[in-house]
Tab-separated table of C-alpha atoms and ligand atoms in Angstrom:
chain	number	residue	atom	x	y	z
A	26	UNK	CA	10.706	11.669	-57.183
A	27	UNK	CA	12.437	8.286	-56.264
A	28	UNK	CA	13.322	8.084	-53.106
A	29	UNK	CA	15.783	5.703	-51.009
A	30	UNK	CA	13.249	3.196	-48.971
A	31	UNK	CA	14.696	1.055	-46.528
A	32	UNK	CA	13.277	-1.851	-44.126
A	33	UNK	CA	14.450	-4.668	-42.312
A	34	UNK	CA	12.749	-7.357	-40.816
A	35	UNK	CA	14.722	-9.752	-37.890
A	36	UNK	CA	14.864	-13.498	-38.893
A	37	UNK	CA	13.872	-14.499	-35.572
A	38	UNK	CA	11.431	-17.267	-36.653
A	39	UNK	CA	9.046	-18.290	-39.375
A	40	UNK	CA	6.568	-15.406	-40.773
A	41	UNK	CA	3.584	-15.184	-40.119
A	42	UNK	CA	0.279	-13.556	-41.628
A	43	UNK	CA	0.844	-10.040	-39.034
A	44	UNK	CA	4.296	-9.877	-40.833
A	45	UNK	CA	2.725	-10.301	-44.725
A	46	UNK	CA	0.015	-7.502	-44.406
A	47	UNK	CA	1.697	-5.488	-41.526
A	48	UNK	CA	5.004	-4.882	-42.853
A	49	UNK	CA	5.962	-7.451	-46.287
A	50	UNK	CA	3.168	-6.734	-48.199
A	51	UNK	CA	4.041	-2.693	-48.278
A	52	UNK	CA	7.745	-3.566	-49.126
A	53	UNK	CA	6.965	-5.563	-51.996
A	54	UNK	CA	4.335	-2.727	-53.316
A	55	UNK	CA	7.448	-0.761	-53.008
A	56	UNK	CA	9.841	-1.925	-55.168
A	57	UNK	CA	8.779	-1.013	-58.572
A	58	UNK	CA	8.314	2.964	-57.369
A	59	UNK	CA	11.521	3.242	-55.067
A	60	UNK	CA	14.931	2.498	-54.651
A	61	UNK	CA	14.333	0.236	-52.003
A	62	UNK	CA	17.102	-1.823	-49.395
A	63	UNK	CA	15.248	-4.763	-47.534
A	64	UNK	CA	17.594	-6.294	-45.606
A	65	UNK	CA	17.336	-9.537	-42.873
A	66	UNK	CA	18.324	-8.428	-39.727
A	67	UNK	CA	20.623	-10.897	-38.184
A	68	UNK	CA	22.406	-8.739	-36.255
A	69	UNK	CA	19.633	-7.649	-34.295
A	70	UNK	CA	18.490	-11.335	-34.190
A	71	UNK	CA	21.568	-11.929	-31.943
A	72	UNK	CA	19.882	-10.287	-28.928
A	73	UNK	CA	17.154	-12.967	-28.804
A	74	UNK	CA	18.142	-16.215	-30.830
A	75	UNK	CA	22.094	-17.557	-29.687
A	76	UNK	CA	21.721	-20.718	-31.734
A	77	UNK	CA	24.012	-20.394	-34.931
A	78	UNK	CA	22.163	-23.123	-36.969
A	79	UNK	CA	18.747	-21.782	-36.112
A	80	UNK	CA	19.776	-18.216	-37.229
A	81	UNK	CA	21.134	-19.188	-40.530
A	82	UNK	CA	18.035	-21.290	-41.523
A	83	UNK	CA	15.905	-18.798	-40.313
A	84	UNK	CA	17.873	-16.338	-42.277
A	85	UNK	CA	17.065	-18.647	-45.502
A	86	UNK	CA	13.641	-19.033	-44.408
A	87	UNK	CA	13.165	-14.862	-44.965
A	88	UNK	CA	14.321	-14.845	-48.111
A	89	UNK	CA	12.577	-17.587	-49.735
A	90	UNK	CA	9.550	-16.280	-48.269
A	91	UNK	CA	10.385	-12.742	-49.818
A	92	UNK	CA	11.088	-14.173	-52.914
A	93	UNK	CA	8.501	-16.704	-53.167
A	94	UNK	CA	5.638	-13.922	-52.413
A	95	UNK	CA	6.712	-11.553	-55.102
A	96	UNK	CA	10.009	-9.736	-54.132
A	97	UNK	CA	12.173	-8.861	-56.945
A	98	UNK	CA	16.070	-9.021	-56.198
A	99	UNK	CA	16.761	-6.749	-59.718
A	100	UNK	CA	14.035	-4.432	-58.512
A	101	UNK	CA	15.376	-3.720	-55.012
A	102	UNK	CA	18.690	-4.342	-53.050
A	103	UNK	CA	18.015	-7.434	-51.089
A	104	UNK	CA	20.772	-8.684	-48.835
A	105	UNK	CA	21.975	-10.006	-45.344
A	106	UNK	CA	22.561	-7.033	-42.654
A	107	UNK	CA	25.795	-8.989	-41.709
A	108	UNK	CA	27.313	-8.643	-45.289
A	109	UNK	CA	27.418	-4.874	-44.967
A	110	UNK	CA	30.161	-4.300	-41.523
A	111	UNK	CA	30.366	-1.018	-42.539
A	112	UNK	CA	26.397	-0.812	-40.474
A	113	UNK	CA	28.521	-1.959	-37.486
A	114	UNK	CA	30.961	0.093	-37.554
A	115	UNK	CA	28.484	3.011	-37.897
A	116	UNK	CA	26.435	1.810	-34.984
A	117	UNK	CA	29.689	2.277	-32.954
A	118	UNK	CA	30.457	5.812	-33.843
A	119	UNK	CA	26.403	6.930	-33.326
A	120	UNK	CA	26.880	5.132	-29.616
A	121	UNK	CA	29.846	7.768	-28.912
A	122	UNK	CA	27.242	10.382	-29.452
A	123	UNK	CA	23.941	8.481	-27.829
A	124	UNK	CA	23.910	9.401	-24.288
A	125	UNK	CA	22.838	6.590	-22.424
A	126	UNK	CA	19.635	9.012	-20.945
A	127	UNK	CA	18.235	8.645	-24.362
A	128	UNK	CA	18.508	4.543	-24.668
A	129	UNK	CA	16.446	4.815	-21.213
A	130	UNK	CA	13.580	5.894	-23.031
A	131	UNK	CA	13.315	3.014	-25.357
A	132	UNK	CA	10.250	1.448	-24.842
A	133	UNK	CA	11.139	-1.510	-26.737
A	134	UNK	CA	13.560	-3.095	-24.278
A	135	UNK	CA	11.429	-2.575	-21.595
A	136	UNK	CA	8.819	-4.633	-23.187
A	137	UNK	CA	10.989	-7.153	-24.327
A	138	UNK	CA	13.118	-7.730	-20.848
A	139	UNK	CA	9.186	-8.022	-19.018
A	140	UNK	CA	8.646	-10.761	-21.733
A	141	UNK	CA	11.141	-12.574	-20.591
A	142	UNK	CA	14.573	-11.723	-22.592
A	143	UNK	CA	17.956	-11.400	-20.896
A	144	UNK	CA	18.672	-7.779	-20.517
A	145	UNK	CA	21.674	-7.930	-22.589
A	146	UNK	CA	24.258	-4.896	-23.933
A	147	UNK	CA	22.759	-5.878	-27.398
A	148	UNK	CA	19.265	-5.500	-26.451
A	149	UNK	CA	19.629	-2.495	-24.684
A	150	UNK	CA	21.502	-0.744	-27.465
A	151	UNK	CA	19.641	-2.241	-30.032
A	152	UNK	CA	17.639	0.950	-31.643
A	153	UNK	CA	21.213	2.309	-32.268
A	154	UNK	CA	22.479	-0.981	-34.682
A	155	UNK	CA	19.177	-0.072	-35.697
A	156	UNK	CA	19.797	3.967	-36.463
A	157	UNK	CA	23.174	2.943	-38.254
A	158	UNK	CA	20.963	0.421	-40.543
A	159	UNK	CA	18.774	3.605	-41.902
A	160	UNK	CA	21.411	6.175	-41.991
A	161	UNK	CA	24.412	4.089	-43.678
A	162	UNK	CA	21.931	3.910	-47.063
A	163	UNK	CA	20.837	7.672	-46.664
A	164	UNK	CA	17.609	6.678	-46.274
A	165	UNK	CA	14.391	8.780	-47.140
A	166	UNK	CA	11.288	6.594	-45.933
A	167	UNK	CA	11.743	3.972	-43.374
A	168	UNK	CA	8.093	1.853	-43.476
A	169	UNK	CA	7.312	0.492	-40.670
A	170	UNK	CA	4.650	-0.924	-37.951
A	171	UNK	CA	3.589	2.073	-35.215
A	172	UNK	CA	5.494	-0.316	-32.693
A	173	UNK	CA	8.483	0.749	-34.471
A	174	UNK	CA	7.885	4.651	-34.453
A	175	UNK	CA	10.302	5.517	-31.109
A	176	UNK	CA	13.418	3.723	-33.195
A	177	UNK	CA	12.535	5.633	-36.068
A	178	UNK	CA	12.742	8.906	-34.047
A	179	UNK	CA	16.333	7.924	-32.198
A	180	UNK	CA	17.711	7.539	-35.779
A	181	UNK	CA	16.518	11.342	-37.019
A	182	UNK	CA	18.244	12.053	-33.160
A	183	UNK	CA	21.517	10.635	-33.405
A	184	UNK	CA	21.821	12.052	-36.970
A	185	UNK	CA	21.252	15.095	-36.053
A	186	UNK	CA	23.971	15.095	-32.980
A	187	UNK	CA	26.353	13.333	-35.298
A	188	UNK	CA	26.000	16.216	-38.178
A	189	UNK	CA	25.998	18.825	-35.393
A	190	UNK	CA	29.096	17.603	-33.392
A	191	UNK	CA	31.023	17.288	-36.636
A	192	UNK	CA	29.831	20.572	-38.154
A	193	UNK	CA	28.764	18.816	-41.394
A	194	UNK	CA	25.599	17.400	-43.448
A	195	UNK	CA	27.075	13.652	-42.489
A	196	UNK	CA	24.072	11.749	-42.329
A	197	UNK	CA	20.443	12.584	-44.087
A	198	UNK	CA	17.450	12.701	-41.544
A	199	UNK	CA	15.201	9.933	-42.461
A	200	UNK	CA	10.889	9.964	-42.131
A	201	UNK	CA	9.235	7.619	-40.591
A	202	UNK	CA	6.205	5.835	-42.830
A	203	UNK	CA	4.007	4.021	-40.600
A	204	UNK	CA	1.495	1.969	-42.118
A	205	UNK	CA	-1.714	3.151	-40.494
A	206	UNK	CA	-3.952	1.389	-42.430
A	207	UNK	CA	-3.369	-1.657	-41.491
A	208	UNK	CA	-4.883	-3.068	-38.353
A	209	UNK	CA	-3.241	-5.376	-35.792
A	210	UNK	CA	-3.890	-8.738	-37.400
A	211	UNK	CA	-5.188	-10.808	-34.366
A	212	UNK	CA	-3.509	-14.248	-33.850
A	213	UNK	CA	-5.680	-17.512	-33.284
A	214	UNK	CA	-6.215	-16.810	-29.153
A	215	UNK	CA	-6.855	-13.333	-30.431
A	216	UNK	CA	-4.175	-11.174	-29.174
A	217	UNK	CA	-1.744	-9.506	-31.395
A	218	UNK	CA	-0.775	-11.937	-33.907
A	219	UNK	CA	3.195	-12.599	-32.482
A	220	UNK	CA	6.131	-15.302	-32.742
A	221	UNK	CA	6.631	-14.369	-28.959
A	222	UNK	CA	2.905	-15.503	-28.033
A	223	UNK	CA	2.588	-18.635	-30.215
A	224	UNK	CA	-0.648	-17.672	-31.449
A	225	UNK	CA	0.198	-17.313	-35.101
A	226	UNK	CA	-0.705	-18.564	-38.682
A	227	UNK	CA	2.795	-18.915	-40.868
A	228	UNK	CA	2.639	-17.642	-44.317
A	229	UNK	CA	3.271	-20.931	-45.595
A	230	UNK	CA	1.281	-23.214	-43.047
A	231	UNK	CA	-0.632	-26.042	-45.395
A	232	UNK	CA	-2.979	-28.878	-44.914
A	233	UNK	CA	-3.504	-30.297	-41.670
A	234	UNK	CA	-1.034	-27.839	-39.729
A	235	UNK	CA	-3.366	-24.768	-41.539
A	236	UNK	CA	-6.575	-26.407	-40.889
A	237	UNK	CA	-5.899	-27.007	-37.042
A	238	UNK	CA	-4.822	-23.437	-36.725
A	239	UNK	CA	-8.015	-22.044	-38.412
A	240	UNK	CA	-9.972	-24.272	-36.147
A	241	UNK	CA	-8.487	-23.261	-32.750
A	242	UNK	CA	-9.053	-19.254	-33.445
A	243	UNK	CA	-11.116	-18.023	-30.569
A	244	UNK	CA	-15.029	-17.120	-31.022
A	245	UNK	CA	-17.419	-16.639	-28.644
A	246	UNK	CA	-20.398	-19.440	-27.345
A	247	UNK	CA	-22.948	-17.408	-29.605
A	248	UNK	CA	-25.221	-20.621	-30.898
A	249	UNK	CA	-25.264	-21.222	-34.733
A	250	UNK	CA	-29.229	-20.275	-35.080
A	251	UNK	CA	-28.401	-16.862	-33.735
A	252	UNK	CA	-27.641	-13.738	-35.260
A	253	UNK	CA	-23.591	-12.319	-34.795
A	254	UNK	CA	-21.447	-9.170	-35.101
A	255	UNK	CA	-18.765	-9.682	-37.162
A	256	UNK	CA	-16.886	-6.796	-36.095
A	257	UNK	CA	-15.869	-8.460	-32.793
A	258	UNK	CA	-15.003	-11.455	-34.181
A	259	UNK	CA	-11.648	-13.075	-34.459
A	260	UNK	CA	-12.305	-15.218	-37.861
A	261	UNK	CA	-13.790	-12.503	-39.395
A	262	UNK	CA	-11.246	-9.630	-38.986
A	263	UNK	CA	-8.632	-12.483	-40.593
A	264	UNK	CA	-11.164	-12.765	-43.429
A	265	UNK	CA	-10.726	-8.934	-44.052
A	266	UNK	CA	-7.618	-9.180	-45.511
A	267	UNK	CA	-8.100	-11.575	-48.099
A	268	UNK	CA	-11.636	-11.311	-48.993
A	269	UNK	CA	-12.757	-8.189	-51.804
A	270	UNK	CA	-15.440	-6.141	-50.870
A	271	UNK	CA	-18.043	-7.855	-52.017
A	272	UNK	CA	-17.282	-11.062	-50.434
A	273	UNK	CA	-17.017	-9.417	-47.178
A	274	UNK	CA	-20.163	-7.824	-47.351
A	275	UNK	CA	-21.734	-11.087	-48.290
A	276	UNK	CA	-19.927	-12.619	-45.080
A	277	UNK	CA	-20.436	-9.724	-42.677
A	278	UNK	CA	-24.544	-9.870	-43.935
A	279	UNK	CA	-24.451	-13.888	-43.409
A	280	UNK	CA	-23.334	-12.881	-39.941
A	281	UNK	CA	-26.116	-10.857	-38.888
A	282	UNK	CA	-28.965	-12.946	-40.330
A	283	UNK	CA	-28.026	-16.070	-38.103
A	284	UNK	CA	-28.140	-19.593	-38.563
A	285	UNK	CA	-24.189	-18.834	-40.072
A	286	UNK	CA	-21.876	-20.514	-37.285
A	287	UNK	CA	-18.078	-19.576	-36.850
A	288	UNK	CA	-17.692	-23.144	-38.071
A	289	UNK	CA	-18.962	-21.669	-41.539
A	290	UNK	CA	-16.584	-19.081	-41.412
A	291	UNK	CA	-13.506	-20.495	-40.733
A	292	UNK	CA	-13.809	-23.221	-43.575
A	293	UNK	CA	-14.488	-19.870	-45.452
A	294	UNK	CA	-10.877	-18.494	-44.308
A	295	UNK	CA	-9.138	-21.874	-44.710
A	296	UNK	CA	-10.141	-21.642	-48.207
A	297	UNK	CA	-9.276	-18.199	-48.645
A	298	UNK	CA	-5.820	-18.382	-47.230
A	299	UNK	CA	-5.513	-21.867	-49.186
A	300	UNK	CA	-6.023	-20.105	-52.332
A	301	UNK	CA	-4.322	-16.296	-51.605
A	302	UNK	CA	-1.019	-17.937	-51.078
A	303	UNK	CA	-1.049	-20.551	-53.859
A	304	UNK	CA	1.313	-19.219	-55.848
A	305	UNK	CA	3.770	-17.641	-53.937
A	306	UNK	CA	3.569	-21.464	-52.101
A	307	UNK	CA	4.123	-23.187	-55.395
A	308	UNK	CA	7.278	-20.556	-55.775
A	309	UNK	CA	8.964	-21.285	-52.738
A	310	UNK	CA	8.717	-25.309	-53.243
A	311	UNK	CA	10.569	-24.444	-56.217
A	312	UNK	CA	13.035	-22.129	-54.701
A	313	UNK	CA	13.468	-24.925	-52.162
A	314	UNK	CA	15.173	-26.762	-54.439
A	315	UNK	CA	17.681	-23.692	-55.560
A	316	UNK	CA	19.570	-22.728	-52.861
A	317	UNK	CA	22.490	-21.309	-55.065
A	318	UNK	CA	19.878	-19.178	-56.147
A	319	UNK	CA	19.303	-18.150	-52.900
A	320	UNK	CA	22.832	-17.229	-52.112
A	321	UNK	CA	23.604	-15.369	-55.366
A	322	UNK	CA	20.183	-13.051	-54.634
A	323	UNK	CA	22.206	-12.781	-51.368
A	324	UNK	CA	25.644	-11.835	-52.631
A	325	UNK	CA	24.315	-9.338	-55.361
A	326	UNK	CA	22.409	-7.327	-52.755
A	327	UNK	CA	25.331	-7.682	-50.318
A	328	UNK	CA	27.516	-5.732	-52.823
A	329	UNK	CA	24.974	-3.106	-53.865
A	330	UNK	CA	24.254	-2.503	-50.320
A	331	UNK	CA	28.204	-2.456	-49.467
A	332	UNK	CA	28.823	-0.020	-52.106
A	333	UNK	CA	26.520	2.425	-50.778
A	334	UNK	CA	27.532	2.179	-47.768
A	335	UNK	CA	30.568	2.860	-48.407
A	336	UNK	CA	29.941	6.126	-49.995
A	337	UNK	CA	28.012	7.437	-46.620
A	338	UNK	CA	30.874	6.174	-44.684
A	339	UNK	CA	34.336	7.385	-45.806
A	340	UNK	CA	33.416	11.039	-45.333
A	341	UNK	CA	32.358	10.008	-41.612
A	342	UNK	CA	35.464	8.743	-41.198
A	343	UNK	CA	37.358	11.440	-42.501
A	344	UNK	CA	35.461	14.210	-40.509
A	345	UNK	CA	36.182	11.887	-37.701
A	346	UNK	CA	39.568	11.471	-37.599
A	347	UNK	CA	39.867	8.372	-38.089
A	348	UNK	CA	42.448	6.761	-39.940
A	349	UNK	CA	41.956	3.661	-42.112
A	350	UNK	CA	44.902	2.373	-44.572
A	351	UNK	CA	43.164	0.205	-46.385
A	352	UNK	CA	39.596	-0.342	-48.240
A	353	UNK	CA	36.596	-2.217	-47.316
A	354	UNK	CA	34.286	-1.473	-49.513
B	404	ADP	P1	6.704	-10.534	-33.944
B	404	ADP	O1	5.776	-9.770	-33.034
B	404	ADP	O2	6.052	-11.765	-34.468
B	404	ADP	O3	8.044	-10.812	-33.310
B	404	ADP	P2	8.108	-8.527	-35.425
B	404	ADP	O4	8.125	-7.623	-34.239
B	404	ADP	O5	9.379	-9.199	-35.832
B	404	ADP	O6	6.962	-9.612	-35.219
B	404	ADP	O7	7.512	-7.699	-36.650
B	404	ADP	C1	8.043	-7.608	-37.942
B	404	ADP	C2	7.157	-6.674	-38.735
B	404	ADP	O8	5.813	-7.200	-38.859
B	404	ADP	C3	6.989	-5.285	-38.085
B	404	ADP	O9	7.019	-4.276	-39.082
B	404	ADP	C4	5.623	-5.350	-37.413
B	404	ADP	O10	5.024	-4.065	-37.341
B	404	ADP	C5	4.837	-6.299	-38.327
B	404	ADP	N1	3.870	-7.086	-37.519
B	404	ADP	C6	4.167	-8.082	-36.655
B	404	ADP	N2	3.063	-8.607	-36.084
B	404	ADP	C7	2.006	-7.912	-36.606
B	404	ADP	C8	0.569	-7.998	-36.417
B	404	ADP	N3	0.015	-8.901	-35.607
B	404	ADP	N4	-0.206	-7.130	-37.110
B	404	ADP	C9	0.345	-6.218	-37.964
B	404	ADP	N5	1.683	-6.105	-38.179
B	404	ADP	C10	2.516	-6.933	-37.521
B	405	LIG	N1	13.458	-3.593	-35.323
B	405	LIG	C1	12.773	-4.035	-36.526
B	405	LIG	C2	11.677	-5.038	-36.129
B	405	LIG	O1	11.783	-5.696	-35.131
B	405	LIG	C3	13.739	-4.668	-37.508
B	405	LIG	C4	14.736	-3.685	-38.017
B	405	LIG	C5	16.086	-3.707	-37.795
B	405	LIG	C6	14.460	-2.563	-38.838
B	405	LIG	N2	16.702	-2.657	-38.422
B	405	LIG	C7	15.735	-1.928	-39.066
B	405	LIG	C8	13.305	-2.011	-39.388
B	405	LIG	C9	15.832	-0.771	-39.835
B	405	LIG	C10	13.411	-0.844	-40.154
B	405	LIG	C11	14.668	-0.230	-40.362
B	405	LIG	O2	10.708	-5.179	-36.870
C-alpha cells in the first residue's frame, strides 16, 4: 500500500557524503513507491544559524543538491518548512500538551548545548517543531538516522496526548524507519562524518578542494611493503559505498597482500567519488543557472504541502475551540 513518507533535513550548511548515503540517498529511493514530503528545515535551522543571508543560500544550496542528485519535484512534495505556518501553529498547540518533564529527556539538546550552542527556547523545544512537522502531513514512515530515533518517539507521544485530551483520532501515530544498514560514514580525521566537526567531504567538492580532502583522511604509519586490514581503515570504509562488490573485494585482497599503500587507495576513492557524482554534478551546474526553476519546484511543493496541511488542521482547531474567521490554507 502507499504510504505517506515524510523527512526533513536542516539547511544548516553544505552536504556532505554522511548526509547522501545516511539519509538522501533513501529519500530519493523513495519517491517512486511513496507519497513522500521532503521538506528543508529552516525553521529548525534558526536554533543554530542567525544569519538571514546564510540561511537562504543554504536553503538553495539543499535543493539544488536534491534536485541535481536525482529528486523528482512531480514525484514527491518538495518544499520549504517555512511555506507551510500551519507546522507552526501546530507545534504551538502540541507544546500546551508537552510537559516540560518530557523535553528534559531529549538527548539531542544536551548534546548540542555541550557542543557549544546557546541553550536557546528554540533549541530546547526543538523535537516539538519537529513532532508538528510529521503529524501536520499524517505521516506513516518517518526515515531517519538512529540519532534521530528519541524525536521520532516524542512525536507518536504528543499525538497520542493530543488525541486523548481531545477525545478524538486528531493526529495519526507515525513509525519510525531507521536506516540500519547504513554505517556511520567516517569523516577525513575519522570521527563521525559532521558539519559541526569540520571533517567532511561535500557532495559536490571537485578538483583541488576534493583531492586535498581525500589526501588528509587519517591512516595509520603501516609502511607500503606491508600487509593491511582494511576493515580498520578510514579510506577504505569511504570506498564501501561507492565501489560494487567486486571492486571491493579486489581492494580489500590488495590490502592484505601488501606492497598496496593508503596512497594507492585514496587516488582509488578520488576517482571513485570523481566519477559517482558526475552527473548529478553536471545537473546542478545547470540548475545553477535556473534559479526560477528553483523557486517554482519551491512554490509547487509549498502548496501541495499547505493543502494537506490544512486538511489535518481545521478539525484540530475545531475540537479545540479555537476560533478562526478566515482561511489560510
Ligand atoms: P550533521 O551531523 O553534519 O549536522 P545532520 O545531523 O544535519 O548532519 O544530519 C542530516 C541527516 O544525515 C540525518 O538523517 C543523519 O542521520 C544523516 N547523517 C549525518 N551525518 C552522517 C554520517 N556521518 N553517517 C551517516 N549518516 C549521517
Ligand atoms: N532533526 C532532523 C535532523 O537534524 C531534521 C528534521 C526536522 C526532521 N524536522 C524533521 C527529520 C521531521 C524528520 C522529520 O536531521
Amino acid at each position: 500500500m502507499r504510504k505517506t513518507v515524510l523527512s526533513g533535513i536542516q539547511p544548516s550548511g553544505k552536504l556532505h557524503l554522511g548526509n547522501y548515503f545516511g539519509a538522501m540517498r533513501q529519500h530519493i529511493e523513495m519517491q517512486a513507491e511513496h507519497d513522500a514530503f521532503y521538506f528543508m528545515a529552516n525553521y529548525h535551522t534558526l536554533t543554530s544559524l542567525q544569519n538571514g543571508p546564510e540561511l537562504r543560500q543554504n536553503t538553495i544550496d539543499v535543493v539544488l543538491d536534491y534536485l541535481a542528485l536525482g529528486l523528482d519535484p512531480t514525484k514527491c512534495t518538495f518544499f520549504a518548512q517555512s511555506d507551510v505556518p500551519q507546522v507552526t501553529e501546530l507545534a504551538w498547540i502540541l507544546g500546551t500538551l508537552c510537559p516540560v518533564s518530557l523535553m528534559e529527556k531529549g538527548v539531542a539538546y544536551k548534546d548540542k548545548v555541550a557542543n557549544g550552542l546557546a541553550a536557546n527556547i528554540g533549541l530546547f523545544t526543538y523535537p516539538i517543531l519537529q513532532a508538528a512537522d510529521i503529524l501536520i502531513y499524517n505521516s506513516d514512515i518517518v526515515p531517519v538516522g538512529a540519532d534521530q530515533k528519541q524525536n521520532i518517539e516524542f512525536s507518536r507521544d504528543l499525538a497520542q496526548k493530543l488525541n486523548f485530551t481531545y477525545e478524538k483520532e486528531l493526529l495519526k501515530i507515525p513509525e519510525p524507519h531507521i536506516v540500519e544498514s547504513v554505517a556511520i560514514v567516517p569523516g577525513v580525521d575519522g570521527r563521525k562524518m559532521s558539519k559541526s566537526y569540520g571533517n567532511t567531504i561535500l557532495i559536490f567538492d571537485e578538483g583541488k578542494a576534493l583531492k586535498e580532502k581525500v589526501m588528509k583522511i587519517v591512516t595509520d604509519a603501516t609502511p607500503l611493503e606491508d600487509p593491511k586490514n582494511p576493515d580498520t581503515c578510514n579510506v577504505f570504509a569511504l570506498i564501501k559505498l561507492f565501489a560494487s562488490t567486486e571492486k571491493k573485494e579486489e581492494i580489500a585482497a590488495k590490502y592484505r597482500a601488501g606492497g598496496y599503500g593508503y596512497g594507492h587507495a585514496k587516488k582509488e576513492l578520488l576517482g571513485m567519488i570523481t566519477e559517482y557524482f558526475a552527473e548529478a554534478r553536471e545537473k546542478r551546474h545547470q540548475l545553477e543557472q535556473n534559479p526560477d526553476f528553483v523557486m517554482d519546484v519551491l512554490k509547487e511543493g509549498g502548496e501541495k504541502a499547505r493543502k494537506r496541511a490544512e486538511e489535518v488542521m481545521q478539525p484540530i482547531r475545531e475540537a479545540l475551540g479555537l476560533i478562526r474567521t478566515h482561511y489560510a490554507g
